[in-house]
mmCIF file of C-alpha atoms in Angstrom:
data_model
loop_
_atom_site.group_PDB
_atom_site.id
_atom_site.type_symbol
_atom_site.label_atom_id
_atom_site.label_comp_id
_atom_site.label_asym_id
_atom_site.label_seq_id
_atom_site.Cartn_x
_atom_site.Cartn_y
_atom_site.Cartn_z
ATOM 1 C CA ASP A 8 95.119 83.862 115.208
ATOM 2 C CA VAL A 9 94.530 85.442 111.331
ATOM 3 C CA LYS A 10 97.821 86.488 109.264
ATOM 4 C CA VAL A 11 99.903 88.032 107.531
ATOM 5 C CA THR A 12 103.863 86.642 107.546
ATOM 6 C CA GLN A 13 106.566 88.210 105.489
ATOM 7 C CA SER A 14 109.750 86.814 104.847
ATOM 8 C CA SER A 15 112.434 89.521 106.387
ATOM 9 C CA ARG A 16 112.434 91.803 109.192
ATOM 10 C CA TYR A 17 114.798 93.903 107.710
ATOM 11 C CA LEU A 18 117.058 93.602 104.641
ATOM 12 C CA VAL A 19 119.841 95.228 103.751
ATOM 13 C CA LYS A 20 120.971 95.294 100.157
ATOM 14 C CA ARG A 21 123.381 96.816 98.014
ATOM 15 C CA THR A 22 122.205 99.133 94.389
ATOM 16 C CA GLY A 23 121.623 97.057 91.547
ATOM 17 C CA GLU A 24 121.332 93.939 93.585
ATOM 18 C CA LYS A 25 117.202 91.871 92.684
ATOM 19 C CA VAL A 26 115.578 91.853 95.752
ATOM 20 C CA PHE A 27 112.980 89.123 96.518
ATOM 21 C CA LEU A 28 110.166 90.396 99.446
ATOM 22 C CA GLU A 29 107.477 87.300 100.187
ATOM 23 C CA CYS A 30 104.637 87.093 101.741
ATOM 24 C CA VAL A 31 102.007 84.657 103.219
ATOM 25 C CA GLN A 32 98.486 84.903 104.381
ATOM 26 C CA ASP A 33 96.463 82.050 105.937
ATOM 27 C CA MET A 34 93.211 83.586 105.669
ATOM 28 C CA ASP A 35 92.447 82.260 101.570
ATOM 29 C CA HIS A 36 92.090 85.465 101.108
ATOM 30 C CA GLU A 37 91.363 86.853 97.432
ATOM 31 C CA ASN A 38 93.108 90.112 97.450
ATOM 32 C CA MET A 39 96.544 90.758 98.438
ATOM 33 C CA PHE A 40 98.350 94.165 98.057
ATOM 34 C CA TRP A 41 102.414 95.607 98.032
ATOM 35 C CA TYR A 42 102.550 99.100 100.211
ATOM 36 C CA ARG A 43 105.041 101.067 100.728
ATOM 37 C CA GLN A 44 105.086 103.592 104.024
ATOM 38 C CA ASP A 45 107.952 106.791 104.071
ATOM 39 C CA PRO A 46 107.706 109.464 106.763
ATOM 40 C CA GLY A 47 105.526 112.030 105.404
ATOM 41 C CA LEU A 48 104.063 110.421 102.714
ATOM 42 C CA GLY A 49 101.987 107.611 104.397
ATOM 43 C CA LEU A 50 100.978 104.069 102.253
ATOM 44 C CA ARG A 51 100.998 104.137 98.538
ATOM 45 C CA LEU A 52 100.001 100.770 96.712
ATOM 46 C CA ILE A 53 102.630 99.703 94.585
ATOM 47 C CA TYR A 54 100.960 96.837 93.067
ATOM 48 C CA PHE A 55 97.527 94.517 93.591
ATOM 49 C CA SER A 56 96.738 91.206 93.210
ATOM 50 C CA TYR A 57 93.000 89.580 92.954
ATOM 51 C CA ASP A 58 93.313 86.521 92.168
ATOM 52 C CA VAL A 59 96.401 83.374 91.140
ATOM 53 C CA LYS A 60 98.831 84.789 88.316
ATOM 54 C CA MET A 61 96.710 88.265 88.064
ATOM 55 C CA LYS A 62 98.054 91.594 88.740
ATOM 56 C CA GLU A 63 97.363 95.060 88.718
ATOM 57 C CA LYS A 64 99.252 98.762 88.947
ATOM 58 C CA GLY A 65 99.258 100.603 92.092
ATOM 59 C CA ASP A 66 100.375 103.923 92.545
ATOM 60 C CA ILE A 67 103.897 103.347 92.461
ATOM 61 C CA PRO A 68 105.128 99.612 90.191
ATOM 62 C CA GLU A 69 108.015 101.824 88.583
ATOM 63 C CA GLY A 70 111.107 99.628 89.866
ATOM 64 C CA TYR A 71 108.844 96.602 90.921
ATOM 65 C CA SER A 72 107.043 93.794 89.858
ATOM 66 C CA VAL A 73 105.064 90.995 91.676
ATOM 67 C CA SER A 74 104.435 87.386 91.369
ATOM 68 C CA ARG A 75 101.390 85.312 92.639
ATOM 69 C CA GLU A 76 101.600 81.762 91.834
ATOM 70 C CA LYS A 77 99.392 80.914 94.857
ATOM 71 C CA LYS A 78 96.948 82.126 96.389
ATOM 72 C CA GLU A 79 98.597 82.674 99.607
ATOM 73 C CA ARG A 80 101.804 83.702 98.514
ATOM 74 C CA PHE A 81 101.881 87.436 96.973
ATOM 75 C CA SER A 82 106.117 88.021 96.097
ATOM 76 C CA LEU A 83 107.525 91.858 95.296
ATOM 77 C CA ILE A 84 110.606 91.368 93.272
ATOM 78 C CA LEU A 85 112.518 95.013 92.971
ATOM 79 C CA GLU A 86 114.511 94.376 89.430
ATOM 80 C CA SER A 87 117.772 96.605 90.570
ATOM 81 C CA ALA A 88 117.135 97.977 93.941
ATOM 82 C CA SER A 89 118.517 101.494 94.208
ATOM 83 C CA THR A 90 118.499 103.683 96.543
ATOM 84 C CA ASN A 91 115.032 105.313 96.838
ATOM 85 C CA GLN A 92 113.454 102.200 97.458
ATOM 86 C CA THR A 93 114.974 102.237 100.665
ATOM 87 C CA SER A 94 111.254 101.870 102.823
ATOM 88 C CA MET A 95 109.066 99.934 104.793
ATOM 89 C CA TYR A 96 107.173 97.514 102.764
ATOM 90 C CA LEU A 97 103.676 96.127 104.183
ATOM 91 C CA CYS A 98 101.969 93.232 102.611
ATOM 92 C CA ALA A 99 98.247 93.223 103.001
ATOM 93 C CA SER A 100 95.152 91.116 102.194
ATOM 94 C CA SER A 101 91.156 91.218 102.334
ATOM 95 C CA LEU A 102 88.110 89.578 100.933
ATOM 96 C CA ILE A 103 86.709 90.939 97.726
ATOM 97 C CA GLU A 104 85.120 93.961 97.338
ATOM 98 C CA ALA A 105 86.337 94.466 101.163
ATOM 99 C CA GLY A 106 86.944 98.367 100.560
ATOM 100 C CA GLY A 107 90.138 97.845 101.410
ATOM 101 C CA PRO A 108 92.926 95.564 103.066
ATOM 102 C CA LYS A 109 91.629 94.185 106.305
ATOM 103 C CA PHE A 110 95.307 92.919 107.218
ATOM 104 C CA PHE A 111 98.594 93.772 107.150
ATOM 105 C CA GLY A 112 101.895 92.265 107.913
ATOM 106 C CA PRO A 113 104.767 93.509 110.586
ATOM 107 C CA GLY A 114 106.298 95.194 107.327
ATOM 108 C CA THR A 115 110.013 94.688 105.998
ATOM 109 C CA ARG A 116 112.359 97.659 106.721
ATOM 110 C CA LEU A 117 114.202 97.591 103.596
ATOM 111 C CA THR A 118 117.471 99.110 103.176
ATOM 112 C CA VAL A 119 119.338 100.054 100.022
ATOM 113 C CA LEU A 120 122.936 100.647 100.017
ATOM 114 C CA GLN B 1 90.619 115.069 94.308
ATOM 115 C CA GLN B 2 91.805 112.572 95.530
ATOM 116 C CA GLN B 3 93.944 113.451 98.706
ATOM 117 C CA VAL B 4 92.424 112.848 102.105
ATOM 118 C CA LYS B 5 93.927 114.806 104.521
ATOM 119 C CA GLN B 6 94.460 114.502 108.014
ATOM 120 C CA SER B 7 95.426 116.167 111.206
ATOM 121 C CA PRO B 8 96.787 116.553 113.249
ATOM 122 C CA GLN B 9 100.118 115.104 112.669
ATOM 123 C CA SER B 10 101.033 114.534 116.322
ATOM 124 C CA LEU B 11 99.273 114.488 119.432
ATOM 125 C CA ILE B 12 100.142 114.858 123.131
ATOM 126 C CA VAL B 13 96.677 113.237 125.278
ATOM 127 C CA GLN B 14 96.761 112.750 128.781
ATOM 128 C CA LYS B 15 95.550 109.593 130.245
ATOM 129 C CA GLY B 16 91.869 109.330 130.360
ATOM 130 C CA GLY B 17 91.377 112.170 128.523
ATOM 131 C CA ILE B 18 89.416 112.106 124.846
ATOM 132 C CA SER B 19 92.289 112.179 121.485
ATOM 133 C CA ILE B 20 90.673 113.472 118.640
ATOM 134 C CA ILE B 21 91.654 112.797 115.074
ATOM 135 C CA ASN B 22 90.425 114.526 112.379
ATOM 136 C CA CYS B 23 90.128 113.649 108.041
ATOM 137 C CA ALA B 24 88.277 115.588 105.592
ATOM 138 C CA TYR B 25 88.129 115.099 101.910
ATOM 139 C CA GLU B 26 86.846 116.247 98.666
ATOM 140 C CA ASN B 27 85.576 113.502 96.493
ATOM 141 C CA THR B 28 81.981 112.797 97.169
ATOM 142 C CA ALA B 29 82.101 109.554 95.330
ATOM 143 C CA PHE B 30 84.202 108.304 98.568
ATOM 144 C CA ASP B 31 81.886 105.824 100.213
ATOM 145 C CA TYR B 32 83.712 103.702 102.732
ATOM 146 C CA PHE B 33 86.004 105.264 105.627
ATOM 147 C CA PRO B 34 88.178 103.170 107.513
ATOM 148 C CA TRP B 35 90.572 104.211 110.293
ATOM 149 C CA TYR B 36 93.763 101.889 110.853
ATOM 150 C CA GLN B 37 95.884 101.392 113.807
ATOM 151 C CA GLN B 38 99.686 100.708 113.411
ATOM 152 C CA PHE B 39 101.876 100.290 116.784
ATOM 153 C CA PRO B 40 105.442 100.661 116.667
ATOM 154 C CA GLY B 41 107.306 97.964 114.519
ATOM 155 C CA LYS B 42 103.909 96.300 113.214
ATOM 156 C CA GLY B 43 101.469 97.090 110.441
ATOM 157 C CA PRO B 44 98.208 98.745 110.430
ATOM 158 C CA ALA B 45 95.365 96.618 110.821
ATOM 159 C CA LEU B 46 92.042 98.258 110.683
ATOM 160 C CA LEU B 47 90.031 99.468 113.395
ATOM 161 C CA ILE B 48 86.827 100.447 112.402
ATOM 162 C CA ALA B 49 85.127 102.310 109.647
ATOM 163 C CA ILE B 50 82.054 103.561 108.617
ATOM 164 C CA ARG B 51 79.680 104.277 105.739
ATOM 165 C CA PRO B 52 78.034 107.493 104.911
ATOM 166 C CA ASP B 53 74.560 106.339 105.573
ATOM 167 C CA VAL B 54 75.317 106.049 109.619
ATOM 168 C CA SER B 55 76.414 109.746 111.237
ATOM 169 C CA GLU B 56 78.347 107.591 114.103
ATOM 170 C CA LYS B 57 79.604 104.229 114.581
ATOM 171 C CA LYS B 58 80.905 103.504 118.118
ATOM 172 C CA GLU B 59 82.509 99.913 118.707
ATOM 173 C CA GLY B 60 84.048 100.387 122.747
ATOM 174 C CA ARG B 61 86.007 103.107 123.810
ATOM 175 C CA PHE B 62 86.999 104.164 119.433
ATOM 176 C CA THR B 63 83.675 106.288 117.713
ATOM 177 C CA ILE B 64 83.550 107.766 114.003
ATOM 178 C CA SER B 65 81.928 110.585 113.631
ATOM 179 C CA PHE B 66 80.829 111.199 110.054
ATOM 180 C CA ASN B 67 79.992 114.746 108.659
ATOM 181 C CA LYS B 68 78.783 114.206 105.239
ATOM 182 C CA SER B 69 77.870 118.049 104.141
ATOM 183 C CA ALA B 70 80.918 118.895 105.593
ATOM 184 C CA LYS B 71 82.923 116.410 103.935
ATOM 185 C CA GLN B 72 84.777 115.133 107.576
ATOM 186 C CA PHE B 73 85.266 112.493 109.492
ATOM 187 C CA SER B 74 86.904 111.795 113.239
ATOM 188 C CA LEU B 75 87.677 109.295 115.211
ATOM 189 C CA HIS B 76 87.145 109.614 118.939
ATOM 190 C CA ILE B 77 88.997 107.718 121.578
ATOM 191 C CA MET B 78 87.029 108.087 124.637
ATOM 192 C CA ASP B 79 89.213 106.960 128.127
ATOM 193 C CA SER B 80 92.581 107.037 126.304
ATOM 194 C CA GLN B 81 94.721 104.718 127.874
ATOM 195 C CA PRO B 82 98.500 104.374 127.315
ATOM 196 C CA GLY B 83 98.115 101.292 125.036
ATOM 197 C CA ASP B 84 96.516 103.574 122.893
ATOM 198 C CA SER B 85 99.932 105.143 121.789
ATOM 199 C CA ALA B 86 100.162 104.248 118.100
ATOM 200 C CA THR B 87 99.965 106.215 114.906
ATOM 201 C CA TYR B 88 96.573 106.122 113.471
ATOM 202 C CA PHE B 89 95.139 106.656 109.448
ATOM 203 C CA CYS B 90 92.270 107.387 108.461
ATOM 204 C CA ALA B 91 91.556 106.443 104.703
ATOM 205 C CA ALA B 92 88.806 106.977 102.331
ATOM 206 C CA SER B 93 87.602 104.079 99.311
ATOM 207 C CA ILE B 94 84.910 104.263 96.280
ATOM 208 C CA GLY B 95 82.889 101.471 95.661
ATOM 209 C CA ASN B 96 84.265 98.528 97.174
ATOM 210 C CA ARG B 97 87.889 99.290 95.474
ATOM 211 C CA ASP B 98 90.420 97.803 97.603
ATOM 212 C CA ASP B 99 92.698 99.203 95.090
ATOM 213 C CA LYS B 100 91.668 102.438 94.902
ATOM 214 C CA ILE B 101 91.655 103.204 99.136
ATOM 215 C CA ILE B 102 93.366 106.323 99.467
ATOM 216 C CA PHE B 103 95.057 106.809 102.625
ATOM 217 C CA GLY B 104 95.721 110.114 105.092
ATOM 218 C CA LYS B 105 99.404 110.893 106.119
ATOM 219 C CA GLY B 106 99.031 109.557 109.475
ATOM 220 C CA THR B 107 98.834 111.170 113.280
ATOM 221 C CA ARG B 108 101.164 109.755 115.966
ATOM 222 C CA LEU B 109 99.204 109.732 119.051
ATOM 223 C CA HIS B 110 101.323 109.614 122.257
ATOM 224 C CA ILE B 111 98.968 109.095 125.463
ATOM 225 C CA LEU B 112 100.633 110.064 128.661
ATOM 226 C CA PRO B 113 100.576 108.230 131.895
#
């Protein structure tokens, strides 16, 4: 059974903390994505990666960075968490040129106090 | 225009009925139209997708109808079941560019038992 797993389902952090969200996929997919999902706003792309050590900004990269040291792992980093980063964070993966993410992880509900 | 407009925001259907969710787009360059299904507490999952060279695609009880001239596409769920209760997202992308997929805002579907 194919899987995208995320390190935490729920996370509570304080303003100013550095936050790491980890994502691992076991499908040997080239593409990996980080989205945030907010009520009324749908899914918005933060960063994506087409290959190891490669990263590209999505629509809302401000306040975030990413790391992809291995093909199966894609990390999202909040350098200094702020309350407006309270959200559901979704990792996804797909094969190259699939037209869109095929598999999403279960999400991490991040609350920044 | 890069938006994908989805309606309704929420939908209640009796068990056994037909659920219909509609999406409209402006950018005629879109050439891939997937639908995602998201259960509470889970990440979205690709449900069914269509390309504009066909007007309809059916997979089990799920059908996408595509109207290229009207720039609209819709998801029909036949014989709706309580297990279909979920949030559904339509999306559109261009040229197999996974990072260029645009999501609708979502429709929360509830099937009454």
